[in-house]
Structures are given as structure tokens and as C-alpha cells.
Amino acid sequence: MPPTQAESVIRSIIREIGQECAAHGEIVSETLIAFMVKAVVLDPSNGFNMDRTLMKSDVQNLVKLCMTRLLDTKNPSLDTIKMQVYFDMNYTNRVEFLEEHHRVLESRLGSVTREITDNRACAKEELESLYRKIISYVLLRSGLGSPTDIKTVREVTAALQSVFPQAELGTFLTLSKKDKERQLKELTMIVTGIRLFNRDCGKGGEGIDDLPAVLHVAIPATMQHIDYQLETARSQVYRYTAILEKAANDP
């Protein structure tokens, strides 16, 4: 079965299961249904062959099996599946987290970037204003320090002037918009590197947090909170297990 046709069949099955659940008074999300369909199909004990096209009888059996599991609200396994779905929908791996961070950063810097790349400064005052905007951009993009802290601004200004003096603004203005954006990012990395190096040497780093010290405090506190939550969950599991064992021995 072609991929597009298979996807259409699966969507149809998901809709049918959702409607059937609603008819029985249970509103189930399509995400949970899709997860359940996948789990049922991949379970060898259900006898589905992934190498052949699903027949009408296969579809009916698949719908029936999924319905049985989704409507059995007293079955702990359903809650387990719901937790798996919630985790899959909400967990973000490191790559996705960084990509999202970059997207948010770009959107927040959008107006500042346009003010710089679209600038047509000519007079001395206009060029000075443009240079201050570049300093703000570099500081905001690095995220190391506040643009309202005069000591931080002075440090960034000194670092920027060492690699990109104001006299080079004329050349910068002749670049294309794309090249300007690229150079702004490069300047940010260079200036940030200078500031981090100076901080390591004990000669600068205004507004840069001492991350090792912060983590030294934050990690134990976080672990303590996780241990507390884990112990609470473990205690509840023991209690539920005892109740189930007693019910099994004495209905």
C-alpha cells in the first residue's frame, strides 16, 4: 500500500475509533488513539502482519481491540499509556530545545536587527546611534549581562571596538542585508569570547553569572526535590500494591 494511501486508512481508523469512544461517553484525543493503534498493531499476539495490506476484517478487529482498551478506564495499563503519550508530547530533547531557543531569540531580536540592517546612516550622530544599536544587539544576543548595566555596556563597547571600530561602519553599511546579519552574529561570538576570556583572567566579565557556582547550589536542590517526589510516589505505589494484594486474597 502506498504511503499516502496507508496514512489515509490510518486517519480513517483513528476517526472511527474516536467516534465510537464518543458514542460510549468517552472523549479520547487523536494522539492517544494513534498511540493505541500503533501499540495494538505492533503487538505480535494480535496477529497483524505489517507486510500486507489490512483487509476489512483486519480493520474491524483493530478497531475492536483499540476500543476495548480505550474504554477499559479501570485498567492501570491505560493510565500507563496515557503517561507515555503525555511524555512523548511534552518531552523536548536537547536539539529541539536549542532550536526552539534560537527561534525565540531570533524573533525577539528581529526589530533590533532590522533597525541595524535597514539603517542608512550618513551623519556623525546617525553613525554613533547605529554603533550603539550594534552594541545593544551584541549584548542582547549573547544574553550575558543587562543592557541597562553601564559597566556591562562599557565592557561590551571596549571589546567591540577592539575588533570592529566605529570607523568601519561605512564598509558595514555597503554590505547586503544577509551579509550584515552574518557579520552581526560573528561580532557577537567574538565579543562574547573576549568577555569570557577576560572573566577567566579576572580582568572583566561584568554581568556574567558564575555558572559553576550557580549549578553547585541548584543541582543539589533539584536532586533533593526529585528524591522527595520519588519517595512520595514510591510510598503511594507500596500502598496501592498492599490494597490490591489484600483485595486479591479477600475479595
CSV table of C-alpha atoms in Angstrom, one decimal:
chain,number,residue,atom,x,y,z
A,1,MET,CA,0.0,0.0,0.0
A,2,PRO,CA,1.4,3.4,-1.0
A,3,PRO,CA,2.4,5.7,2.0
A,4,THR,CA,-0.3,8.2,1.2
A,5,GLN,CA,-3.0,5.6,1.0
A,6,ALA,CA,-1.8,3.9,4.2
A,7,GLU,CA,-1.9,7.3,6.0
A,8,SER,CA,-5.4,7.9,4.8
A,9,VAL,CA,-6.5,4.5,6.1
A,10,ILE,CA,-4.9,5.1,9.4
A,11,ARG,CA,-6.6,8.5,9.7
A,12,SER,CA,-9.9,6.9,8.9
A,13,ILE,CA,-9.4,4.3,11.6
A,14,ILE,CA,-8.5,6.9,14.2
A,15,ARG,CA,-11.6,8.9,13.3
A,16,GLU,CA,-13.8,5.9,13.6
A,17,ILE,CA,-12.3,4.9,17.0
A,18,GLY,CA,-12.8,8.4,18.2
A,19,GLN,CA,-16.4,8.5,17.2
A,20,GLU,CA,-17.1,5.1,18.7
A,21,CYS,CA,-15.5,6.2,22.0
A,22,ALA,CA,-17.6,9.4,22.0
A,23,ALA,CA,-20.7,7.3,21.5
A,24,HIS,CA,-19.8,5.4,24.6
A,25,GLY,CA,-19.3,8.6,26.6
A,26,GLU,CA,-15.5,8.8,26.4
A,27,ILE,CA,-13.8,11.7,24.7
A,28,VAL,CA,-10.3,10.4,23.6
A,29,SER,CA,-7.7,12.5,21.9
A,30,GLU,CA,-6.5,11.5,18.4
A,31,THR,CA,-2.9,11.4,19.8
A,32,LEU,CA,-3.9,8.7,22.4
A,33,ILE,CA,-5.9,6.8,19.7
A,34,ALA,CA,-2.9,6.9,17.3
A,35,PHE,CA,-0.6,5.6,20.1
A,36,MET,CA,-3.0,2.8,20.9
A,37,VAL,CA,-3.4,1.8,17.3
A,38,LYS,CA,0.3,1.6,16.9
A,39,ALA,CA,0.7,-0.4,20.1
A,40,VAL,CA,-2.0,-2.9,19.1
A,41,VAL,CA,-0.6,-3.4,15.6
A,42,LEU,CA,2.9,-3.9,16.8
A,43,ASP,CA,1.8,-6.5,19.5
A,44,PRO,CA,2.6,-9.9,17.9
A,45,SER,CA,-0.1,-11.6,19.9
A,46,ASN,CA,-2.8,-9.6,18.0
A,47,GLY,CA,-1.7,-11.3,14.7
A,48,PHE,CA,-1.3,-8.2,12.5
A,49,ASN,CA,1.0,-8.6,9.5
A,50,MET,CA,2.8,-5.3,8.7
A,51,ASP,CA,3.9,-6.7,5.3
A,52,ARG,CA,0.5,-7.0,3.8
A,53,THR,CA,-2.5,-4.6,3.3
A,54,LEU,CA,-5.0,-4.6,6.0
A,55,MET,CA,-8.3,-6.3,5.0
A,56,LYS,CA,-11.7,-5.1,6.1
A,57,SER,CA,-11.8,-7.8,8.8
A,58,ASP,CA,-8.3,-6.7,10.0
A,59,VAL,CA,-9.6,-3.1,10.3
A,60,GLN,CA,-12.7,-4.2,12.2
A,61,ASN,CA,-10.5,-6.3,14.5
A,62,LEU,CA,-8.1,-3.4,15.1
A,63,VAL,CA,-11.0,-1.0,15.9
A,64,LYS,CA,-12.5,-3.6,18.3
A,65,LEU,CA,-9.2,-4.2,20.1
A,66,CYS,CA,-8.4,-0.5,20.5
A,67,MET,CA,-12.0,0.2,21.7
A,68,THR,CA,-11.7,-2.5,24.3
A,69,ARG,CA,-8.5,-1.0,25.7
A,70,LEU,CA,-9.6,2.7,25.5
A,71,LEU,CA,-12.9,2.1,27.2
A,72,ASP,CA,-11.4,0.0,30.0
A,73,THR,CA,-10.9,3.0,32.2
A,74,LYS,CA,-10.3,0.9,35.3
A,75,ASN,CA,-7.3,-0.8,33.7
A,76,PRO,CA,-4.0,0.6,35.1
A,77,SER,CA,-2.3,-0.1,31.7
A,78,LEU,CA,-4.5,2.6,30.1
A,79,ASP,CA,-3.1,5.1,32.6
A,80,THR,CA,0.4,3.9,31.8
A,81,ILE,CA,-0.2,4.5,28.1
A,82,LYS,CA,-1.7,8.0,28.8
A,83,MET,CA,1.5,8.8,30.7
A,84,GLN,CA,3.6,7.6,27.8
A,85,VAL,CA,1.6,9.8,25.4
A,86,TYR,CA,1.9,12.8,27.7
A,87,PHE,CA,5.7,12.3,28.0
A,88,ASP,CA,6.1,12.0,24.2
A,89,MET,CA,4.0,15.1,23.6
A,90,ASN,CA,5.8,17.2,26.2
A,91,TYR,CA,9.4,16.0,26.4
A,92,THR,CA,11.9,18.0,24.4
A,93,ASN,CA,15.3,16.6,23.6
A,94,ARG,CA,18.4,18.8,23.7
A,95,VAL,CA,18.5,19.5,19.9
A,96,GLU,CA,14.8,20.5,19.8
A,97,PHE,CA,15.3,22.7,22.9
A,98,LEU,CA,18.2,24.5,21.4
A,99,GLU,CA,16.4,25.0,18.1
A,100,GLU,CA,13.4,26.4,19.9
A,101,HIS,CA,15.7,28.7,21.9
A,102,HIS,CA,17.3,30.0,18.7
A,103,ARG,CA,13.9,30.6,17.1
A,104,VAL,CA,12.7,32.6,20.2
A,105,LEU,CA,15.9,34.6,20.3
A,106,GLU,CA,15.7,35.4,16.6
A,107,SER,CA,12.1,36.6,16.9
A,108,ARG,CA,13.0,38.8,19.9
A,109,LEU,CA,15.9,40.3,18.1
A,110,GLY,CA,14.0,40.8,14.9
A,111,SER,CA,13.2,44.5,15.4
A,112,VAL,CA,16.7,45.4,16.6
A,113,THR,CA,18.3,43.5,13.7
A,114,ARG,CA,16.1,45.4,11.2
A,115,GLU,CA,16.9,48.7,12.7
A,116,ILE,CA,20.6,48.0,12.1
A,117,THR,CA,20.4,46.2,8.7
A,118,ASP,CA,18.0,48.7,7.2
A,119,ASN,CA,19.9,51.7,8.5
A,120,ARG,CA,21.1,54.3,6.0
A,121,ALA,CA,23.1,56.5,8.4
A,122,CYS,CA,25.3,59.2,7.0
A,123,ALA,CA,25.7,62.0,9.6
A,124,LYS,CA,28.1,61.6,12.5
A,125,GLU,CA,25.2,61.5,15.0
A,126,GLU,CA,23.4,58.8,13.0
A,127,LEU,CA,26.5,56.6,12.8
A,128,GLU,CA,27.0,56.9,16.6
A,129,SER,CA,23.4,55.9,17.1
A,130,LEU,CA,23.9,52.9,14.8
A,131,TYR,CA,27.0,51.8,16.6
A,132,ARG,CA,25.1,52.0,20.0
A,133,LYS,CA,22.4,49.8,18.4
A,134,ILE,CA,25.1,47.2,17.4
A,135,ILE,CA,26.4,47.2,20.9
A,136,SER,CA,22.9,46.6,22.2
A,137,TYR,CA,22.4,43.8,19.7
A,138,VAL,CA,25.7,42.1,20.7
A,139,LEU,CA,24.8,42.3,24.4
A,140,LEU,CA,21.2,41.1,23.9
A,141,ARG,CA,22.2,38.2,21.6
A,142,SER,CA,24.9,36.9,23.9
A,143,GLY,CA,22.5,37.0,26.9
A,144,LEU,CA,25.4,37.8,29.2
A,145,GLY,CA,24.5,40.8,31.2
A,146,SER,CA,21.9,43.5,31.2
A,147,PRO,CA,21.9,46.3,28.6
A,148,THR,CA,20.9,48.7,31.4
A,149,ASP,CA,24.1,48.0,33.4
A,150,ILE,CA,26.6,50.7,32.5
A,151,LYS,CA,29.6,48.6,33.5
A,152,THR,CA,28.5,45.8,31.2
A,153,VAL,CA,27.8,48.2,28.3
A,154,ARG,CA,31.2,49.7,28.7
A,155,GLU,CA,32.9,46.3,28.7
A,156,VAL,CA,31.0,45.2,25.5
A,157,THR,CA,31.8,48.6,23.9
A,158,ALA,CA,35.5,48.2,24.6
A,159,ALA,CA,35.5,44.6,23.3
A,160,LEU,CA,33.6,45.5,20.1
A,161,GLN,CA,35.9,48.5,19.4
A,162,SER,CA,38.9,46.2,19.5
A,163,VAL,CA,37.6,44.1,16.6
A,164,PHE,CA,35.1,46.5,14.9
A,165,PRO,CA,35.9,50.2,15.4
A,166,GLN,CA,33.3,52.7,14.6
A,167,ALA,CA,35.4,53.8,11.6
A,168,GLU,CA,34.4,50.5,9.8
A,169,LEU,CA,30.7,51.4,9.8
A,170,GLY,CA,31.0,52.8,6.3
A,171,THR,CA,32.1,49.4,5.0
A,172,PHE,CA,29.4,47.7,7.0
A,173,LEU,CA,26.7,49.8,5.5
A,174,THR,CA,27.7,48.8,2.0
A,175,LEU,CA,27.1,45.1,2.7
A,176,SER,CA,23.9,43.3,1.7
A,177,LYS,CA,21.3,42.7,4.4
A,178,LYS,CA,22.2,39.0,4.6
A,179,ASP,CA,25.9,39.8,5.0
A,180,LYS,CA,25.1,42.4,7.7
A,181,GLU,CA,23.2,39.8,9.6
A,182,ARG,CA,26.0,37.3,9.3
A,183,GLN,CA,28.6,39.8,10.5
A,184,LEU,CA,26.5,40.8,13.4
A,185,LYS,CA,26.4,37.2,14.6
A,186,GLU,CA,30.1,36.8,14.1
A,187,LEU,CA,30.8,40.0,16.1
A,188,THR,CA,28.6,38.7,18.9
A,189,MET,CA,30.6,35.5,19.1
A,190,ILE,CA,33.9,37.3,19.0
A,191,VAL,CA,32.9,39.9,21.6
A,192,THR,CA,31.4,37.2,23.8
A,193,GLY,CA,34.6,35.2,23.6
A,194,ILE,CA,36.7,38.2,24.6
A,195,ARG,CA,34.5,38.9,27.6
A,196,LEU,CA,34.6,35.2,28.7
A,197,PHE,CA,38.4,35.2,28.3
A,198,ASN,CA,38.7,38.4,30.3
A,199,ARG,CA,36.5,37.0,33.0
A,200,ASP,CA,38.6,33.8,33.2
A,201,CYS,CA,41.6,36.0,33.6
A,202,GLY,CA,39.9,38.0,36.4
A,203,LYS,CA,40.0,41.2,34.3
A,204,GLY,CA,36.4,41.6,33.3
A,205,GLY,CA,33.2,39.6,32.8
A,206,GLU,CA,30.8,42.2,34.1
A,207,GLY,CA,27.2,40.9,34.3
A,208,ILE,CA,28.3,37.3,33.5
A,209,ASP,CA,26.9,34.8,36.1
A,210,ASP,CA,29.2,32.4,37.7
A,211,LEU,CA,27.5,29.3,36.3
A,212,PRO,CA,29.7,26.7,38.2
A,213,ALA,CA,28.7,28.4,41.5
A,214,VAL,CA,25.0,28.6,40.4
A,215,LEU,CA,25.0,24.9,39.4
A,216,HIS,CA,26.8,24.0,42.7
A,217,VAL,CA,23.7,25.3,44.5
A,218,ALA,CA,21.0,24.4,42.0
A,219,ILE,CA,21.9,20.8,41.3
A,220,PRO,CA,21.7,19.5,44.9
A,221,ALA,CA,18.4,21.4,45.4
A,222,THR,CA,17.0,19.9,42.3
A,223,MET,CA,18.1,16.4,43.2
A,224,GLN,CA,16.6,16.8,46.7
A,225,HIS,CA,13.3,17.8,45.2
A,226,ILE,CA,13.4,14.9,42.8
A,227,ASP,CA,14.2,12.5,45.6
A,228,TYR,CA,11.3,13.8,47.6
A,229,GLN,CA,8.9,13.4,44.7
A,230,LEU,CA,10.2,9.9,44.0
A,231,GLU,CA,9.8,8.8,47.7
A,232,THR,CA,6.3,10.1,47.7
A,233,ALA,CA,5.5,8.2,44.5
A,234,ARG,CA,7.2,5.1,45.9
A,235,SER,CA,5.1,5.3,49.1
A,236,GLN,CA,1.9,5.5,47.2
A,237,VAL,CA,2.9,2.6,45.0
A,238,TYR,CA,3.5,0.4,48.1
A,239,ARG,CA,0.2,1.4,49.5
A,240,TYR,CA,-1.7,0.6,46.3
A,241,THR,CA,0.1,-2.7,46.0
A,242,ALA,CA,-0.9,-3.6,49.5
A,243,ILE,CA,-4.5,-2.8,48.8
A,244,LEU,CA,-4.5,-4.8,45.6
A,245,GLU,CA,-2.9,-7.8,47.3
A,246,LYS,CA,-5.5,-7.7,50.1
A,247,ALA,CA,-8.3,-7.4,47.6
A,248,ALA,CA,-7.0,-10.4,45.7
A,249,ASN,CA,-6.7,-12.6,48.8
A,250,ASP,CA,-10.0,-11.5,50.3
A,251,PRO,CA,-12.5,-10.1,47.6
